[in-house]
Coordinates of C-alpha atoms and ligand atoms in Angstrom, one line a residue:
Q1 CA 18.0 -16.5 -9.7
Y2 CA 15.2 -19.4 -11.1
V3 CA 12.3 -20.1 -8.9
S4 CA 9.9 -22.8 -10.5
D5 CA 5.8 -22.7 -11.2
F6 CA 6.8 -18.9 -10.3
A7 CA 3.5 -17.1 -10.9
W8 CA 4.1 -14.3 -12.9
S9 CA 0.9 -11.5 -13.3
S10 CA -0.4 -8.3 -13.6
A11 CA -3.7 -6.6 -12.8
T12 CA -6.2 -4.2 -13.1
S13 CA -9.7 -3.9 -12.2
A14 CA -13.2 -3.4 -13.5
Y15 CA -14.4 0.4 -13.2
Q16 CA -10.3 1.6 -13.7
I17 CA -10.3 0.0 -17.2
E18 CA -14.4 -1.1 -18.7
G19 CA -15.7 1.7 -19.6
G20 CA -19.2 1.3 -21.3
W21 CA -20.3 1.9 -17.8
N22 CA -24.2 1.7 -18.9
A23 CA -23.1 -0.5 -21.9
D24 CA -26.0 -3.2 -23.2
G25 CA -28.3 -3.5 -19.2
K26 CA -25.3 -2.7 -16.9
G27 CA -26.5 -1.5 -13.6
E28 CA -25.3 1.9 -11.7
S29 CA -22.4 0.7 -9.8
I30 CA -21.4 3.2 -6.5
W31 CA -18.4 4.5 -8.3
D32 CA -20.6 5.9 -11.6
N33 CA -22.9 7.7 -9.2
F34 CA -19.7 8.9 -6.9
T35 CA -17.6 10.0 -10.1
H36 CA -21.1 11.8 -12.0
A37 CA -21.8 13.5 -8.7
G38 CA -18.2 15.2 -9.1
R39 CA -17.0 13.6 -6.5
S40 CA -13.0 12.5 -8.1
H41 CA -10.2 15.2 -9.3
N42 CA -10.9 17.1 -11.9
N43 CA -14.7 15.1 -12.0
E44 CA -13.3 12.7 -14.2
T45 CA -15.0 9.3 -14.2
G46 CA -14.8 6.0 -15.2
D47 CA -17.4 6.2 -18.0
D48 CA -15.1 5.2 -21.0
A49 CA -12.0 4.4 -18.8
C50 CA -10.0 2.3 -21.6
L51 CA -12.2 1.1 -23.2
S52 CA -11.4 -2.4 -22.5
Y53 CA -15.3 -3.5 -22.5
Y54 CA -14.6 -3.0 -26.4
K55 CA -10.8 -3.5 -26.5
Y56 CA -10.4 -6.6 -24.2
K57 CA -9.3 -8.8 -26.8
D58 CA -5.7 -5.9 -27.4
D59 CA -5.4 -6.2 -23.3
V60 CA -4.7 -9.8 -24.1
Q61 CA -2.0 -9.3 -26.7
L62 CA -0.7 -6.6 -23.9
L63 CA -0.3 -9.0 -21.2
R64 CA 0.9 -12.1 -24.2
N65 CA 3.4 -9.7 -24.7
L66 CA 4.6 -9.4 -21.0
S67 CA 4.8 -13.0 -21.2
V68 CA 3.0 -13.3 -17.9
G69 CA 0.9 -16.4 -17.5
Y70 CA -1.5 -14.5 -15.2
Y71 CA -3.3 -11.7 -15.6
R72 CA -5.3 -10.3 -12.3
F73 CA -9.0 -8.5 -13.1
S74 CA -12.1 -7.8 -11.6
L75 CA -15.8 -8.8 -12.4
S76 CA -18.2 -5.8 -12.4
W77 CA -20.8 -7.3 -10.0
P78 CA -23.7 -4.5 -11.4
R79 CA -22.5 -6.0 -15.1
I80 CA -23.5 -9.5 -14.3
I81 CA -26.1 -8.7 -11.9
P82 CA -27.9 -5.1 -12.8
T83 CA -29.6 -4.3 -8.8
G84 CA -26.7 -6.5 -6.8
E85 CA -29.8 -9.2 -6.3
I86 CA -29.8 -12.0 -8.3
N87 CA -33.4 -12.8 -8.3
D88 CA -34.1 -9.8 -10.1
G89 CA -32.2 -11.1 -13.0
I90 CA -29.1 -11.3 -14.3
N91 CA -27.3 -8.9 -17.7
Q92 CA -27.0 -11.8 -20.5
P93 CA -24.3 -9.6 -22.3
G94 CA -22.6 -8.4 -19.0
V95 CA -22.1 -12.4 -18.3
D96 CA -20.5 -12.9 -22.0
Y97 CA -18.0 -10.0 -21.7
Y98 CA -16.4 -12.1 -19.1
N99 CA -16.6 -15.4 -21.0
N100 CA -15.7 -14.1 -24.0
L101 CA -12.5 -12.6 -22.1
I102 CA -11.4 -15.8 -20.4
D103 CA -11.4 -17.7 -23.4
E104 CA -9.4 -15.1 -24.8
L105 CA -6.7 -15.4 -21.9
L106 CA -7.4 -19.1 -22.7
A107 CA -6.4 -19.2 -26.0
N108 CA -3.3 -16.9 -25.1
N109 CA -2.2 -19.6 -22.5
I110 CA -3.0 -17.2 -19.7
Q111 CA -4.8 -18.2 -16.8
P112 CA -7.3 -15.6 -15.2
M113 CA -7.2 -14.6 -11.4
V114 CA -10.3 -13.6 -10.7
T115 CA -11.5 -10.4 -8.3
L116 CA -15.3 -10.7 -7.8
Y117 CA -15.2 -7.1 -5.6
H118 CA -13.0 -4.6 -6.4
W119 CA -15.2 -1.9 -4.8
D120 CA -18.0 -0.8 -7.5
L121 CA -21.1 -2.2 -5.6
P122 CA -24.2 -2.2 -7.7
Q123 CA -25.7 1.2 -6.7
A124 CA -29.2 -0.5 -5.7
L125 CA -27.6 -2.3 -3.0
Q126 CA -26.2 1.0 -1.5
D127 CA -29.6 3.0 -2.2
K128 CA -31.8 0.2 -0.2
Y129 CA -29.9 -1.0 2.5
E130 CA -26.9 0.9 3.0
G131 CA -24.5 -1.4 1.0
W132 CA -21.8 -3.0 3.4
L133 CA -23.3 -0.6 6.7
D134 CA -26.5 -3.7 6.0
Q135 CA -26.4 -5.7 9.9
S136 CA -29.3 -7.6 8.4
G137 CA -27.6 -10.3 6.3
I138 CA -29.0 -8.8 3.2
I139 CA -26.1 -7.6 1.9
V140 CA -24.2 -10.8 3.1
K141 CA -26.8 -13.0 0.7
A142 CA -26.7 -10.8 -2.4
F143 CA -22.8 -11.2 -2.1
A144 CA -22.9 -14.8 -1.7
D145 CA -25.3 -15.7 -4.2
Y146 CA -24.1 -13.6 -7.0
T147 CA -20.6 -15.3 -6.4
D148 CA -22.4 -18.9 -6.4
F149 CA -23.7 -17.1 -9.6
C150 CA -20.0 -17.0 -10.9
F151 CA -18.6 -19.9 -9.8
K152 CA -21.2 -21.9 -11.5
T153 CA -20.7 -19.6 -14.9
Y154 CA -16.7 -19.5 -14.5
G155 CA -15.1 -21.6 -12.6
D156 CA -14.5 -24.5 -15.1
R157 CA -12.1 -21.8 -16.6
V158 CA -11.4 -20.4 -13.8
K159 CA -9.0 -21.6 -11.2
F160 CA -7.8 -18.6 -8.8
W161 CA -10.4 -16.6 -7.2
I162 CA -10.5 -13.3 -4.7
T163 CA -13.3 -12.6 -2.9
F164 CA -12.4 -8.9 -2.1
N165 CA -9.9 -6.4 -3.0
E166 CA -8.2 -4.2 -0.2
P167 CA -11.5 -4.5 2.1
F168 CA -10.0 -2.2 4.4
I169 CA -9.8 0.8 1.6
T170 CA -13.6 -0.1 1.4
A171 CA -14.6 0.0 4.8
Q172 CA -12.0 3.4 6.0
L173 CA -12.5 5.2 2.6
G174 CA -15.8 4.4 1.4
Y175 CA -18.2 4.3 4.9
G176 CA -14.9 6.2 6.9
V177 CA -13.6 9.3 5.6
A178 CA -15.2 9.1 2.9
A179 CA -12.9 9.7 0.1
F180 CA -14.1 6.9 -2.1
A181 CA -17.4 5.8 -2.8
P182 CA -20.1 5.4 -1.6
G183 CA -18.7 8.8 0.4
H184 CA -20.6 7.7 3.7
Y185 CA -19.3 9.5 6.7
S186 CA -19.1 7.5 9.6
P187 CA -15.3 6.9 10.9
G188 CA -16.2 6.3 14.6
E189 CA -18.2 3.2 14.1
G190 CA -19.8 2.8 10.5
V191 CA -16.3 2.0 9.1
Y192 CA -16.0 -1.3 11.8
Y193 CA -19.7 -2.2 11.0
A194 CA -18.9 -1.8 6.8
A195 CA -15.8 -4.4 7.5
H196 CA -18.0 -6.7 10.2
S197 CA -20.4 -7.4 7.2
I198 CA -17.4 -8.0 4.4
I199 CA -15.6 -10.1 6.3
K200 CA -19.0 -11.8 6.6
S201 CA -19.5 -11.6 3.2
H202 CA -15.7 -13.3 2.1
A203 CA -16.3 -16.3 4.1
Q204 CA -19.7 -17.5 2.9
A205 CA -18.1 -16.8 -0.3
Y206 CA -15.8 -19.2 0.7
H207 CA -17.5 -21.7 2.0
I208 CA -19.6 -22.1 -1.2
Y209 CA -16.6 -22.6 -3.2
N210 CA -15.7 -25.1 -0.5
N211 CA -18.6 -27.1 -0.1
T212 CA -20.3 -27.1 -3.4
Y213 CA -17.4 -26.1 -6.0
R214 CA -14.0 -27.0 -4.9
E215 CA -14.2 -30.9 -5.3
S216 CA -14.8 -30.8 -8.9
Q217 CA -13.2 -27.1 -10.0
K218 CA -9.9 -27.6 -8.5
G219 CA -9.1 -24.0 -7.9
Q220 CA -8.3 -21.9 -4.9
I221 CA -10.2 -18.9 -3.4
G222 CA -8.7 -16.1 -1.1
I223 CA -8.7 -12.8 0.2
T224 CA -6.4 -9.9 -0.9
L225 CA -5.6 -7.6 2.0
N226 CA -3.3 -4.2 1.7
S227 CA -0.8 -3.7 3.5
N228 CA 1.9 -1.0 4.4
W229 CA 5.2 -1.7 6.2
A230 CA 5.0 0.5 9.6
D231 CA 8.5 0.4 10.4
P232 CA 9.7 1.0 13.8
M233 CA 11.5 4.5 14.1
T234 CA 14.0 2.7 17.0
R235 CA 13.7 -0.6 18.0
T236 CA 14.7 0.0 21.5
D237 CA 12.3 2.4 22.5
L238 CA 8.9 0.5 23.7
E239 CA 6.6 3.2 22.8
H240 CA 8.2 3.3 19.2
V241 CA 7.9 -0.5 18.7
E242 CA 3.8 -0.2 20.1
A243 CA 3.1 2.4 17.4
S244 CA 4.6 0.0 14.7
Q245 CA 2.2 -2.8 16.5
R246 CA -0.9 -0.8 16.2
N247 CA -0.6 0.2 12.9
L248 CA -0.4 -3.4 11.7
A249 CA -2.9 -4.8 13.9
F250 CA -5.1 -1.6 12.5
A251 CA -4.3 -2.2 8.9
T252 CA -3.8 -6.0 8.5
G253 CA -5.0 -7.3 11.4
W254 CA -8.2 -6.1 11.4
F255 CA -9.0 -8.4 8.0
A256 CA -5.9 -10.7 8.8
D257 CA -6.7 -12.1 12.1
P258 CA -10.7 -13.2 11.6
I259 CA -9.4 -15.0 8.2
F260 CA -5.7 -15.8 9.0
G261 CA -5.7 -16.2 12.5
T262 CA -8.0 -16.6 15.8
G263 CA -11.1 -16.1 13.1
D264 CA -12.0 -12.6 15.8
Y265 CA -10.9 -9.2 15.6
P266 CA -7.0 -8.1 17.4
D267 CA -7.2 -7.5 21.2
I268 CA -5.3 -4.3 20.4
M269 CA -8.0 -2.8 18.3
R270 CA -10.8 -3.6 20.3
Y271 CA -9.4 -2.3 23.0
N272 CA -8.6 0.7 21.7
V273 CA -11.7 1.4 19.5
S274 CA -14.1 0.5 22.4
T275 CA -12.6 3.3 24.3
F276 CA -14.9 5.3 22.4
Y277 CA -17.0 3.8 20.1
L278 CA -19.1 0.6 20.1
F279 CA -17.1 -2.0 18.0
P280 CA -18.8 -5.3 16.5
K281 CA -18.4 -8.9 18.2
L282 CA -18.1 -11.8 16.6
S283 CA -20.0 -14.8 18.0
K284 CA -18.1 -18.1 19.0
A285 CA -20.1 -19.6 15.5
E286 CA -19.1 -16.4 13.4
K287 CA -15.4 -16.8 14.8
L288 CA -15.3 -20.6 13.1
L289 CA -16.8 -19.9 10.0
N290 CA -14.2 -17.0 9.5
K291 CA -11.0 -18.8 10.4
G292 CA -8.9 -20.2 7.7
T293 CA -11.2 -19.1 5.0
S294 CA -8.1 -18.4 2.4
D295 CA -5.9 -21.0 0.3
F296 CA -3.4 -18.0 0.0
F297 CA -2.7 -14.6 1.4
G298 CA -3.5 -12.2 -1.2
L299 CA -1.4 -9.0 -0.5
N300 CA -1.3 -5.9 -2.1
H301 CA 1.8 -3.9 -1.0
Y302 CA 3.1 -0.3 -2.0
T303 CA 4.6 1.4 0.4
S304 CA 5.9 1.8 3.8
H305 CA 6.6 4.8 6.1
L306 CA 8.0 7.6 5.1
W307 CA 10.8 7.2 2.3
L308 CA 11.1 8.6 -1.2
S309 CA 8.0 10.2 -2.5
S310 CA 6.4 9.4 -6.2
A311 CA 3.4 11.0 -8.2
S312 CA 1.1 10.0 -5.7
T313 CA 1.4 11.4 -1.6
W314 CA 1.1 8.1 -0.2
L315 CA 3.4 6.6 -1.8
Y316 CA 7.0 6.0 -0.8
Q317 CA 9.6 4.1 -2.3
V318 CA 11.1 1.8 0.4
P319 CA 11.5 -1.4 -1.3
W320 CA 13.3 -3.5 1.8
G321 CA 9.6 -2.6 3.9
I322 CA 8.3 -5.7 1.6
R323 CA 10.7 -8.2 2.7
K324 CA 10.0 -6.8 6.2
L325 CA 6.4 -7.2 5.4
L326 CA 6.3 -10.4 4.2
I327 CA 8.4 -12.2 6.9
W328 CA 6.0 -10.0 9.3
I329 CA 3.1 -12.4 7.5
K330 CA 4.9 -15.5 7.9
R331 CA 5.6 -15.3 11.2
T332 CA 2.1 -13.4 12.4
Y333 CA 0.0 -16.1 10.3
G334 CA 1.4 -19.2 10.5
D335 CA 3.7 -19.4 7.1
P336 CA 0.6 -18.9 4.6
V337 CA 1.1 -19.2 0.9
I338 CA 1.4 -15.6 -0.4
Y339 CA 0.6 -14.8 -3.5
I340 CA 1.4 -10.9 -4.1
T341 CA -1.6 -9.4 -6.2
E342 CA -0.8 -5.5 -6.6
N343 CA 2.5 -3.9 -6.3
G344 CA 3.6 -1.0 -8.2
I345 CA 4.1 3.0 -8.3
S346 CA 2.9 5.6 -9.9
E347 CA 4.1 8.6 -12.4
H348 CA 2.5 12.1 -13.3
F349 CA 0.1 12.4 -16.3
S350 CA 2.4 14.3 -18.4
D351 CA 5.1 11.5 -18.0
G352 CA 5.6 9.4 -21.4
L353 CA 7.2 6.1 -21.9
D354 CA 10.4 6.7 -20.6
D355 CA 9.5 5.3 -17.0
D356 CA 13.2 4.8 -14.9
I357 CA 11.4 5.0 -11.5
R358 CA 9.0 2.2 -12.8
V359 CA 11.8 0.0 -13.8
N360 CA 13.9 1.0 -10.6
Y361 CA 11.4 0.5 -8.2
Y362 CA 10.4 -3.3 -9.7
K363 CA 14.0 -4.1 -10.1
N364 CA 14.2 -3.1 -6.1
Y365 CA 10.9 -4.3 -4.8
I366 CA 10.7 -7.7 -6.9
N367 CA 14.8 -8.2 -5.6
E368 CA 13.5 -7.8 -1.6
V369 CA 10.6 -10.7 -3.1
L370 CA 13.4 -12.5 -4.2
K371 CA 15.5 -12.7 -0.7
A372 CA 11.9 -13.1 1.4
I373 CA 11.9 -16.4 -0.9
K374 CA 15.4 -17.2 -0.7
E375 CA 17.1 -16.4 2.1
D376 CA 14.0 -16.0 4.4
D377 CA 11.9 -18.8 3.2
V378 CA 8.6 -17.1 3.0
N379 CA 6.4 -19.0 0.7
V380 CA 5.7 -16.2 -1.8
K381 CA 4.0 -18.1 -4.8
G382 CA 3.1 -15.3 -7.3
Y383 CA 4.3 -11.8 -8.1
T384 CA 1.6 -9.1 -9.9
A385 CA 2.4 -6.0 -11.3
W386 CA -0.3 -3.1 -10.8
S387 CA -0.9 -2.2 -13.3
L388 CA -1.0 -4.0 -16.6
M389 CA -2.1 0.1 -18.1
D390 CA -2.7 3.5 -16.8
N391 CA -6.0 3.5 -16.0
F392 CA -8.8 5.3 -13.9
E393 CA -7.0 5.9 -10.8
W394 CA -10.1 6.3 -8.7
A395 CA -10.5 9.7 -6.4
E396 CA -7.4 11.0 -8.1
G397 CA -9.1 10.2 -11.6
Y398 CA -6.5 10.0 -14.7
S399 CA -3.7 12.4 -12.7
E400 CA -1.7 9.4 -11.6
R401 CA -0.3 6.8 -14.3
F402 CA 0.5 3.4 -12.5
G403 CA 0.8 1.3 -16.1
L404 CA 3.4 -1.0 -17.6
H405 CA 1.7 0.4 -21.0
W406 CA 0.8 4.0 -21.5
V407 CA -2.4 4.8 -22.6
N408 CA -3.4 7.8 -25.0
F409 CA -6.8 9.1 -22.8
T410 CA -7.6 11.7 -25.7
D411 CA -7.6 9.4 -28.3
P412 CA -11.0 7.9 -28.9
E413 CA -9.2 4.6 -29.5
R414 CA -7.5 4.3 -26.2
T415 CA -3.8 3.4 -27.8
R416 CA -2.0 1.4 -25.0
I417 CA 2.0 1.6 -25.6
P418 CA 4.5 -0.5 -24.2
K419 CA 6.7 2.0 -21.4
K420 CA 10.5 1.4 -21.0
S421 CA 9.3 -0.7 -17.9
A422 CA 7.0 -3.0 -19.8
S423 CA 10.2 -4.8 -21.4
Y424 CA 11.6 -4.9 -17.8
Y425 CA 9.2 -6.7 -16.9
R426 CA 8.7 -8.9 -19.7
S427 CA 12.3 -10.0 -19.2
L428 CA 11.8 -11.0 -15.7
A429 CA 8.3 -13.0 -16.2
G430 CA 9.3 -14.5 -20.1
N431 CA 12.7 -16.0 -18.3
H432 CA 11.0 -16.7 -15.5
E433 CA 13.8 -14.9 -13.8
F434 CA 14.0 -12.0 -10.5
K435 CA 17.1 -10.3 -12.0
S436 CA 20.5 -11.2 -12.5
P437 CA 22.7 -11.0 -9.3
R438 CA 24.8 -8.1 -10.3
E439 CA 22.2 -5.9 -11.4
R440 CA 20.6 -6.7 -7.9
D441 CA 23.7 -5.9 -5.6
E442 CA 24.1 -2.7 -7.6
F443 CA 20.8 -2.1 -6.9
H444 CA 19.9 -3.0 -3.5
Y445 CA 23.8 -1.7 -2.2
G446 CA 23.6 1.2 -4.3
T447 CA 20.7 2.9 -3.6
F448 CA 20.1 1.7 -0.1
Ligands
LIG501 C1 -4.9 -0.1 -5.0 O1 -4.9 0.4 -3.6 C2 -6.0 -0.6 -5.3 O2 -6.5 -1.8 -5.4 C3 -5.7 -0.1 -6.9 O3 -7.5 -0.3 -7.7 C4 -5.1 1.1 -7.1 O4 -5.5 1.2 -8.7 C5 -4.1 1.0 -6.9 O5 -4.1 1.2 -5.1 C6 -3.1 2.1 -6.9 O6 -3.7 3.3 -5.8 O7 -6.4 8.7 0.7 O8 -4.3 9.0 1.0 O9 -4.7 7.0 0.9 C7 -3.6 1.1 -2.9 C8 -4.3 1.7 -1.8 C9 -5.9 2.7 -1.6 C10 -3.9 3.8 -1.7 C11 -6.4 4.6 -1.8 C12 -4.2 5.4 -2.4 C13 -6.0 6.8 -1.8 C14 -5.2 7.8 -1.7 N1 -4.7 2.8 -2.2 N2 -5.3 5.6 -1.4 S1 -4.9 8.6 0.4

């Protein structure tokens, strides 16, 4: 099955692969701080990770061997602006690192998809202003200045921008339950205020791009949300249907309604939260500023509630969940262009190159994406496999491997070796194909 102009991609993020945590003038991020305080699995850190700060040319060759046309990676804000505030100065070697990576990608015919914020806030912004909890406007301004600098510096070559990766996770895990950096515990209230300033920051960045750079640079800009599918246990029992709707509103609508919908938070969310806590308000002007600020719906999808498991306790294999979710996004948010910006599965640290679990996962999930495109007319323009290589899995350290490439973390060279899934993914991306109908039927009808 051939879908023309489909963007095949693979992804990583700065803190998870770069290493060089304090190299050449980089500032400390909240993840440096969090892991140095021993807050992740086994006290593991991203100090070295996959050493991609030094080995980016090797990474580009991995991508080339995968035959993908795109690479989704993120910029480390404190590598570019060590304190987070541009008036304190920029770090030229950090700026150059991304210039070199972008040039190397383009020289190999791979288009950069750049995430501006994949969780590694400059620690100084956390210390001085409480990071995303700040409601004074300083954090919004700092992010706006940073993104403006990135558009100006890299926008001649970068045509696909993602402002935030999974703001839900930053708010909920970073400022709610404190499982992720910066480890601030405020589940009832802080969590909603962190989200509030992220949404405003996103909108500012979008308008800066739209007003100042879009015409000359001709790129797209949007946001990536994570979303699980919440299937109601039955469709005939109202309680189950409402539980599913509540879950989708709290997990996805929280950010999607302001940006892709009405401009405001979902009513069902305000109603439920306000019963116990203060829930932030968006003014009329703010709603207008939020509404429509994404050229595409960036979707990170891994799992649905609840079926076959994996190495990650939260990740169940439910291929049809992605199709249902895609249909739901189409219906709820007016048929947006959708890029799947992450999808993937983990294995254990001890697992090796024969990753049949990942081959099957990709086969089944990508098959459901194809059905959503062909049979349900969902406007999916791209698909991204998480991840290009095994890397630092946040609070789980190195205990979970998500890569198409296996990384030897005890080898100072951090050698990367393609797994079985790399050649499978290459066969799809290289042929611009999903997969043969025979295989598709076998897996679809055989397994589920
Ligand atoms: C994505 O998040 C991230 O964008 C990426 O950086 C990450 O490596 C990848 O997924 C794989 O996890 O407290 O039990 O919920 C996906 C959402 C958020 C799911 C954090 C796991 C932590 C475990 N992830 N969550 S739990």
